[in-house]
Amino acid sequence: MTLHSMFRKQEVAGASSDRKPRLRGWRVWGVAAALMAMQGCTAVYKTTGDILVNFGRAEMTPYLLQYDDIGMACATGEGFTPFLSSFESVGAKPGRLAVLVNTLAATCSDGKAWEQELRYLREMRAGDVVSAQDARALQKRYAAVSAQRQYAAYQRMVDYYGEVDGPKDCPRLRSDFDEVVFMTGLLSGVQAVLNDAVADGSLGVPRDIAAKVERAAGCLDNEKWWGVPMGVRAALWNTLPMIAPDGVDAKAELRQAAAQGYQSGVRLASVLYVVSTYGTGDMDDVRAGIRGFAAHGKDLNADYRMMDSIAEFMITGISDRLWTEATGKRTPFDGLGTFWDDQGPQNDINIDDLL
Amino acid sequence: MRFSKGLMAMAAAVMLPFSSAAQAAEERLLCVFDILGSSGDVYNVMKDYAAAAQAQGYALKLKAYTDENIAAEDLKANQCDMAAITGIRGKHFNTFTGSMDSIGSMPNYDVTRMVMQVLGSNNPKIKESLRGSSYEIMGVMPAGATYLFVKDHNMNTVNHLAGKSISVLEYDVTQARMAASVGMTPVMSDISNFAGRFNNHSVDICFAPAMAYAGLELYKGMEPNGGVVDYVLGQLSMQLIARNGRFGDEFGDWSRSYFGQTVLPRAMRLIEQFDAGIPEKWWIRISDPDRERYDEMMRDARVEMTKEGLFNKEMMTLLRNIRCRVDGGRAECSDRREIDW
């Protein structure tokens, strides 16, 4: 069964409604006009909203997840978030879709924020302090936008599935769609905390999201979801050892999760490995994660191509930061997985022997 | 000959602005302790500091540490030119600023603000205290008031604290001393485990800033019947400490005033936000007579510990004077017990 048909399955049943006696011609218009007069346009809007929400879930989401174009993801997110969310006011329930579109919308502002961080690094190298400070100000503005979108995604997820206090409170995730939404909401929650810190804590995103996400990630099947659930937990253990179980080797778990991602063709867990170790300053691990990601670009899972593209976008962001800090320029085109100080292939030919 | 001299002078005049602009800033390593590493608030502040420092002739490379002890050791071992660490950990580098977090000495944020402004003022007397034989304090920022988080809201007076266990930071002897003096049992902990012990109820009380409430989920330890005692025990601070000889005098002046003018308001906003993040239901209010009684107890403890050399007397005098400047009605302002002994 394809992802597309799995997402669609449950929605078809929801779409079939009770048949009503048939009305023809002017009577239909008469009834419709009377209804409109009595209830305004709410009923029609709600139906439209329900159809859109169902369509978004059953058709648009799986379709979009097969895309590998991050620009499309960003535009879809920014364009659809207010549109889909607006149907809430007429009684439709776009909550789960809103988790996804808000997360996609954050890729736009994330990209802009990173661009400014790179500019900050370049200007610092060049000694242009004023321009570096300008870049920082802009980076914070964009990070605040990302934090807001990601926090909205997280809150939508919590509104729908509830908070997880322990293994016994796991929500009932009825379909792959639910699991994707749940997982996306968790990842966005962590991102919201990190982006809020960049934006000087201006949004006040609650910091306990980290510990809550750590517990909730345990509700997902690690193998099915490409090592991401373990990756999320281990990334948080690595950053915040106080929430880690005793004796756990967070970095070993992160490596293991990344490897699972490579095998499954959705390399999202390696982002967690790279972002977390970048935060704690373990540069050998950061490089290993970026190299591993770049080395496993074949046989990707076509159904979740978008997830892998988001991962690539984020990994490239970190690689660009490293490159820019060291050389003033970003990762060379097609150079992800390489570093400025890599040794070329060793020339072990003894030329004297040839002469 | 004359012509060539003139030419050289002209060339020098033309080159001068270029050469000074092109002069590379001196590279220095700034080690930053942040519980969230390079994703955290302190690191974020230091990034802006580095940008501003570049205009002062220093290119600071930032290195994140999630283990504060390693950051402090690297500073000692000459691996860092400068390090941002907590005041509690920084006590060994400068006892003057290392005594700021003494118990009860900054009862509110108005006092904290004034202390930070004084430290950033570059007054010659203050500067003398900030400069030791090996290290110099380049800036101080507040990191929030500390409170008692208790698992039972009946622990609202000192008498009820006797016999209870409390997590204290093992590298700060004054915390354990203070706890023991009111009959509590100190349990030696560190930043990575004090909250866990409180949350799983293996200790009754912990002592933490408001930022730990959400970040470390201290509400778990308070459920169902605990709370946060609304009495400020002290103030945490982050201090920027440089090795002597690695930066020029003017840079030190600039750095301290940057902290006083730019970092302070930013830090205060964040701190007040964290304090406001503790829901009203958790606060355990205490009566004015009790508050005054505790102020006196804290003062007794401070005087005693200062006499033993655990706190710096000059800093204690400064803090007392600032407390009395902010609120002249405090009982301690009518005598000089903390100053003259």
PDB file of C-alpha atoms in Angstrom, chain B residues 81-210:
ATOM      1  CA  ASP B  81      42.005  33.959  26.967  1.00  0.00           C
ATOM      2  CA  MET B  82      38.679  34.757  28.534  1.00  0.00           C
ATOM      3  CA  ALA B  83      35.760  32.712  29.867  1.00  0.00           C
ATOM      4  CA  ALA B  84      32.121  33.331  30.709  1.00  0.00           C
ATOM      5  CA  ILE B  85      31.194  31.256  33.768  1.00  0.00           C
ATOM      6  CA  THR B  86      28.856  31.588  36.750  1.00  0.00           C
ATOM      7  CA  GLY B  87      29.796  33.751  39.706  1.00  0.00           C
ATOM      8  CA  ILE B  88      29.707  30.718  41.991  1.00  0.00           C
ATOM      9  CA  ARG B  89      32.319  28.968  39.853  1.00  0.00           C
ATOM     10  CA  GLY B  90      34.212  32.205  39.295  1.00  0.00           C
ATOM     11  CA  LYS B  91      34.828  32.772  42.998  1.00  0.00           C
ATOM     12  CA  HIS B  92      38.324  31.301  42.671  1.00  0.00           C
ATOM     13  CA  PHE B  93      39.271  33.878  40.073  1.00  0.00           C
ATOM     14  CA  ASN B  94      38.072  36.978  41.905  1.00  0.00           C
ATOM     15  CA  THR B  95      36.644  36.973  45.411  1.00  0.00           C
ATOM     16  CA  PHE B  96      35.146  40.467  45.028  1.00  0.00           C
ATOM     17  CA  THR B  97      32.681  39.565  42.256  1.00  0.00           C
ATOM     18  CA  GLY B  98      32.710  35.991  43.489  1.00  0.00           C
ATOM     19  CA  SER B  99      30.908  37.194  46.624  1.00  0.00           C
ATOM     20  CA  MET B 100      28.015  38.789  44.781  1.00  0.00           C
ATOM     21  CA  ASP B 101      25.934  35.665  45.018  1.00  0.00           C
ATOM     22  CA  SER B 102      26.221  35.642  48.808  1.00  0.00           C
ATOM     23  CA  ILE B 103      23.066  34.750  50.621  1.00  0.00           C
ATOM     24  CA  GLY B 104      20.389  37.424  50.842  1.00  0.00           C
ATOM     25  CA  SER B 105      22.635  40.217  49.628  1.00  0.00           C
ATOM     26  CA  MET B 106      20.548  41.247  46.626  1.00  0.00           C
ATOM     27  CA  PRO B 107      16.919  41.004  47.736  1.00  0.00           C
ATOM     28  CA  ASN B 108      15.391  42.408  44.541  1.00  0.00           C
ATOM     29  CA  TYR B 109      16.155  43.346  40.965  1.00  0.00           C
ATOM     30  CA  ASP B 110      16.463  47.068  41.696  1.00  0.00           C
ATOM     31  CA  VAL B 111      19.455  46.234  43.846  1.00  0.00           C
ATOM     32  CA  THR B 112      20.801  43.901  41.169  1.00  0.00           C
ATOM     33  CA  ARG B 113      20.524  46.577  38.499  1.00  0.00           C
ATOM     34  CA  MET B 114      22.375  49.090  40.604  1.00  0.00           C
ATOM     35  CA  VAL B 115      25.116  46.587  41.457  1.00  0.00           C
ATOM     36  CA  MET B 116      25.612  45.798  37.768  1.00  0.00           C
ATOM     37  CA  GLN B 117      25.715  49.489  36.894  1.00  0.00           C
ATOM     38  CA  VAL B 118      28.317  50.128  39.570  1.00  0.00           C
ATOM     39  CA  LEU B 119      30.457  47.226  38.317  1.00  0.00           C
ATOM     40  CA  GLY B 120      30.203  48.541  34.763  1.00  0.00           C
ATOM     41  CA  SER B 121      31.045  52.100  35.754  1.00  0.00           C
ATOM     42  CA  ASN B 122      34.848  51.834  35.574  1.00  0.00           C
ATOM     43  CA  ASN B 123      35.172  53.821  38.756  1.00  0.00           C
ATOM     44  CA  PRO B 124      38.876  53.549  39.738  1.00  0.00           C
ATOM     45  CA  LYS B 125      38.105  51.950  43.111  1.00  0.00           C
ATOM     46  CA  ILE B 126      35.860  49.340  41.519  1.00  0.00           C
ATOM     47  CA  LYS B 127      38.384  48.653  38.780  1.00  0.00           C
ATOM     48  CA  GLU B 128      41.033  47.970  41.360  1.00  0.00           C
ATOM     49  CA  SER B 129      38.825  45.305  42.910  1.00  0.00           C
ATOM     50  CA  LEU B 130      38.043  43.762  39.536  1.00  0.00           C
ATOM     51  CA  ARG B 131      41.697  43.283  38.728  1.00  0.00           C
ATOM     52  CA  GLY B 132      43.618  40.559  40.504  1.00  0.00           C
ATOM     53  CA  SER B 133      47.141  39.320  40.009  1.00  0.00           C
ATOM     54  CA  SER B 134      46.230  36.848  37.269  1.00  0.00           C
ATOM     55  CA  TYR B 135      42.688  37.591  36.153  1.00  0.00           C
ATOM     56  CA  GLU B 136      40.445  40.534  35.468  1.00  0.00           C
ATOM     57  CA  ILE B 137      36.656  40.726  35.488  1.00  0.00           C
ATOM     58  CA  MET B 138      35.597  42.070  32.098  1.00  0.00           C
ATOM     59  CA  GLY B 139      31.880  42.142  32.750  1.00  0.00           C
ATOM     60  CA  VAL B 140      29.106  40.742  34.892  1.00  0.00           C
ATOM     61  CA  MET B 141      25.523  39.949  33.939  1.00  0.00           C
ATOM     62  CA  PRO B 142      22.680  38.857  36.172  1.00  0.00           C
ATOM     63  CA  ALA B 143      21.234  35.374  35.701  1.00  0.00           C
ATOM     64  CA  GLY B 144      18.244  35.539  38.014  1.00  0.00           C
ATOM     65  CA  ALA B 145      17.157  35.359  41.614  1.00  0.00           C
ATOM     66  CA  THR B 146      17.277  32.038  43.429  1.00  0.00           C
ATOM     67  CA  TYR B 147      14.380  30.677  45.419  1.00  0.00           C
ATOM     68  CA  LEU B 148      13.567  27.632  47.484  1.00  0.00           C
ATOM     69  CA  PHE B 149      11.429  25.115  45.617  1.00  0.00           C
ATOM     70  CA  VAL B 150       9.683  22.933  48.201  1.00  0.00           C
ATOM     71  CA  LYS B 151       7.610  19.786  47.848  1.00  0.00           C
ATOM     72  CA  ASP B 152       5.193  20.798  50.609  1.00  0.00           C
ATOM     73  CA  HIS B 153       3.786  24.298  50.821  1.00  0.00           C
ATOM     74  CA  ASN B 154       3.736  24.049  54.600  1.00  0.00           C
ATOM     75  CA  MET B 155       7.486  24.559  54.501  1.00  0.00           C
ATOM     76  CA  ASN B 156       6.776  28.256  54.575  1.00  0.00           C
ATOM     77  CA  THR B 157       8.781  29.244  57.608  1.00  0.00           C
ATOM     78  CA  VAL B 158      12.335  28.511  58.588  1.00  0.00           C
ATOM     79  CA  ASN B 159      11.124  26.431  61.528  1.00  0.00           C
ATOM     80  CA  HIS B 160       9.492  24.035  59.123  1.00  0.00           C
ATOM     81  CA  LEU B 161      12.669  23.587  57.120  1.00  0.00           C
ATOM     82  CA  ALA B 162      14.522  21.870  59.954  1.00  0.00           C
ATOM     83  CA  GLY B 163      15.045  18.193  59.319  1.00  0.00           C
ATOM     84  CA  LYS B 164      14.335  18.486  55.577  1.00  0.00           C
ATOM     85  CA  SER B 165      16.825  17.533  52.893  1.00  0.00           C
ATOM     86  CA  ILE B 166      18.011  19.999  50.267  1.00  0.00           C
ATOM     87  CA  SER B 167      20.166  19.714  47.135  1.00  0.00           C
ATOM     88  CA  VAL B 168      23.100  22.086  47.289  1.00  0.00           C
ATOM     89  CA  LEU B 169      25.893  22.647  44.790  1.00  0.00           C
ATOM     90  CA  GLU B 170      28.903  20.775  46.062  1.00  0.00           C
ATOM     91  CA  TYR B 171      31.437  23.341  44.895  1.00  0.00           C
ATOM     92  CA  ASP B 172      29.819  26.155  46.881  1.00  0.00           C
ATOM     93  CA  VAL B 173      30.527  25.601  50.560  1.00  0.00           C
ATOM     94  CA  THR B 174      28.326  28.512  51.612  1.00  0.00           C
ATOM     95  CA  GLN B 175      25.146  26.796  50.400  1.00  0.00           C
ATOM     96  CA  ALA B 176      25.714  23.723  52.538  1.00  0.00           C
ATOM     97  CA  ARG B 177      26.692  25.877  55.495  1.00  0.00           C
ATOM     98  CA  MET B 178      23.554  27.949  55.227  1.00  0.00           C
ATOM     99  CA  ALA B 179      21.322  24.900  54.884  1.00  0.00           C
ATOM    100  CA  ALA B 180      22.908  23.226  57.879  1.00  0.00           C
ATOM    101  CA  SER B 181      22.560  26.392  59.975  1.00  0.00           C
ATOM    102  CA  VAL B 182      18.767  26.182  59.826  1.00  0.00           C
ATOM    103  CA  GLY B 183      18.778  22.446  60.483  1.00  0.00           C
ATOM    104  CA  MET B 184      18.404  21.180  56.927  1.00  0.00           C
ATOM    105  CA  THR B 185      20.344  18.204  55.617  1.00  0.00           C
ATOM    106  CA  PRO B 186      22.410  19.271  52.599  1.00  0.00           C
ATOM    107  CA  VAL B 187      22.710  16.700  49.820  1.00  0.00           C
ATOM    108  CA  MET B 188      25.739  17.389  47.643  1.00  0.00           C
ATOM    109  CA  SER B 189      24.690  17.754  44.041  1.00  0.00           C
ATOM    110  CA  ASP B 190      25.743  19.395  40.811  1.00  0.00           C
ATOM    111  CA  ILE B 191      23.905  21.195  38.019  1.00  0.00           C
ATOM    112  CA  SER B 192      23.199  17.931  36.226  1.00  0.00           C
ATOM    113  CA  ASN B 193      21.466  16.124  39.087  1.00  0.00           C
ATOM    114  CA  PHE B 194      20.002  18.567  41.603  1.00  0.00           C
ATOM    115  CA  ALA B 195      16.709  18.918  39.751  1.00  0.00           C
ATOM    116  CA  GLY B 196      16.298  15.198  39.145  1.00  0.00           C
ATOM    117  CA  ARG B 197      16.653  14.547  42.861  1.00  0.00           C
ATOM    118  CA  PHE B 198      13.977  17.100  43.662  1.00  0.00           C
ATOM    119  CA  ASN B 199      11.635  15.878  40.934  1.00  0.00           C
ATOM    120  CA  ASN B 200      11.798  12.268  42.063  1.00  0.00           C
ATOM    121  CA  HIS B 201      11.309  13.391  45.669  1.00  0.00           C
ATOM    122  CA  SER B 202      14.615  12.052  46.920  1.00  0.00           C
ATOM    123  CA  VAL B 203      15.210  15.512  48.394  1.00  0.00           C
ATOM    124  CA  ASP B 204      12.523  17.765  49.881  1.00  0.00           C
ATOM    125  CA  ILE B 205      13.846  21.086  48.730  1.00  0.00           C
ATOM    126  CA  CYS B 206      16.011  22.541  46.038  1.00  0.00           C
ATOM    127  CA  PHE B 207      17.434  25.921  45.534  1.00  0.00           C
ATOM    128  CA  ALA B 208      17.311  27.294  41.981  1.00  0.00           C
ATOM    129  CA  PRO B 209      16.640  30.291  39.762  1.00  0.00           C
ATOM    130  CA  ALA B 210      13.265  30.721  38.062  1.00  0.00           C
TER     131      ALA B 210
END
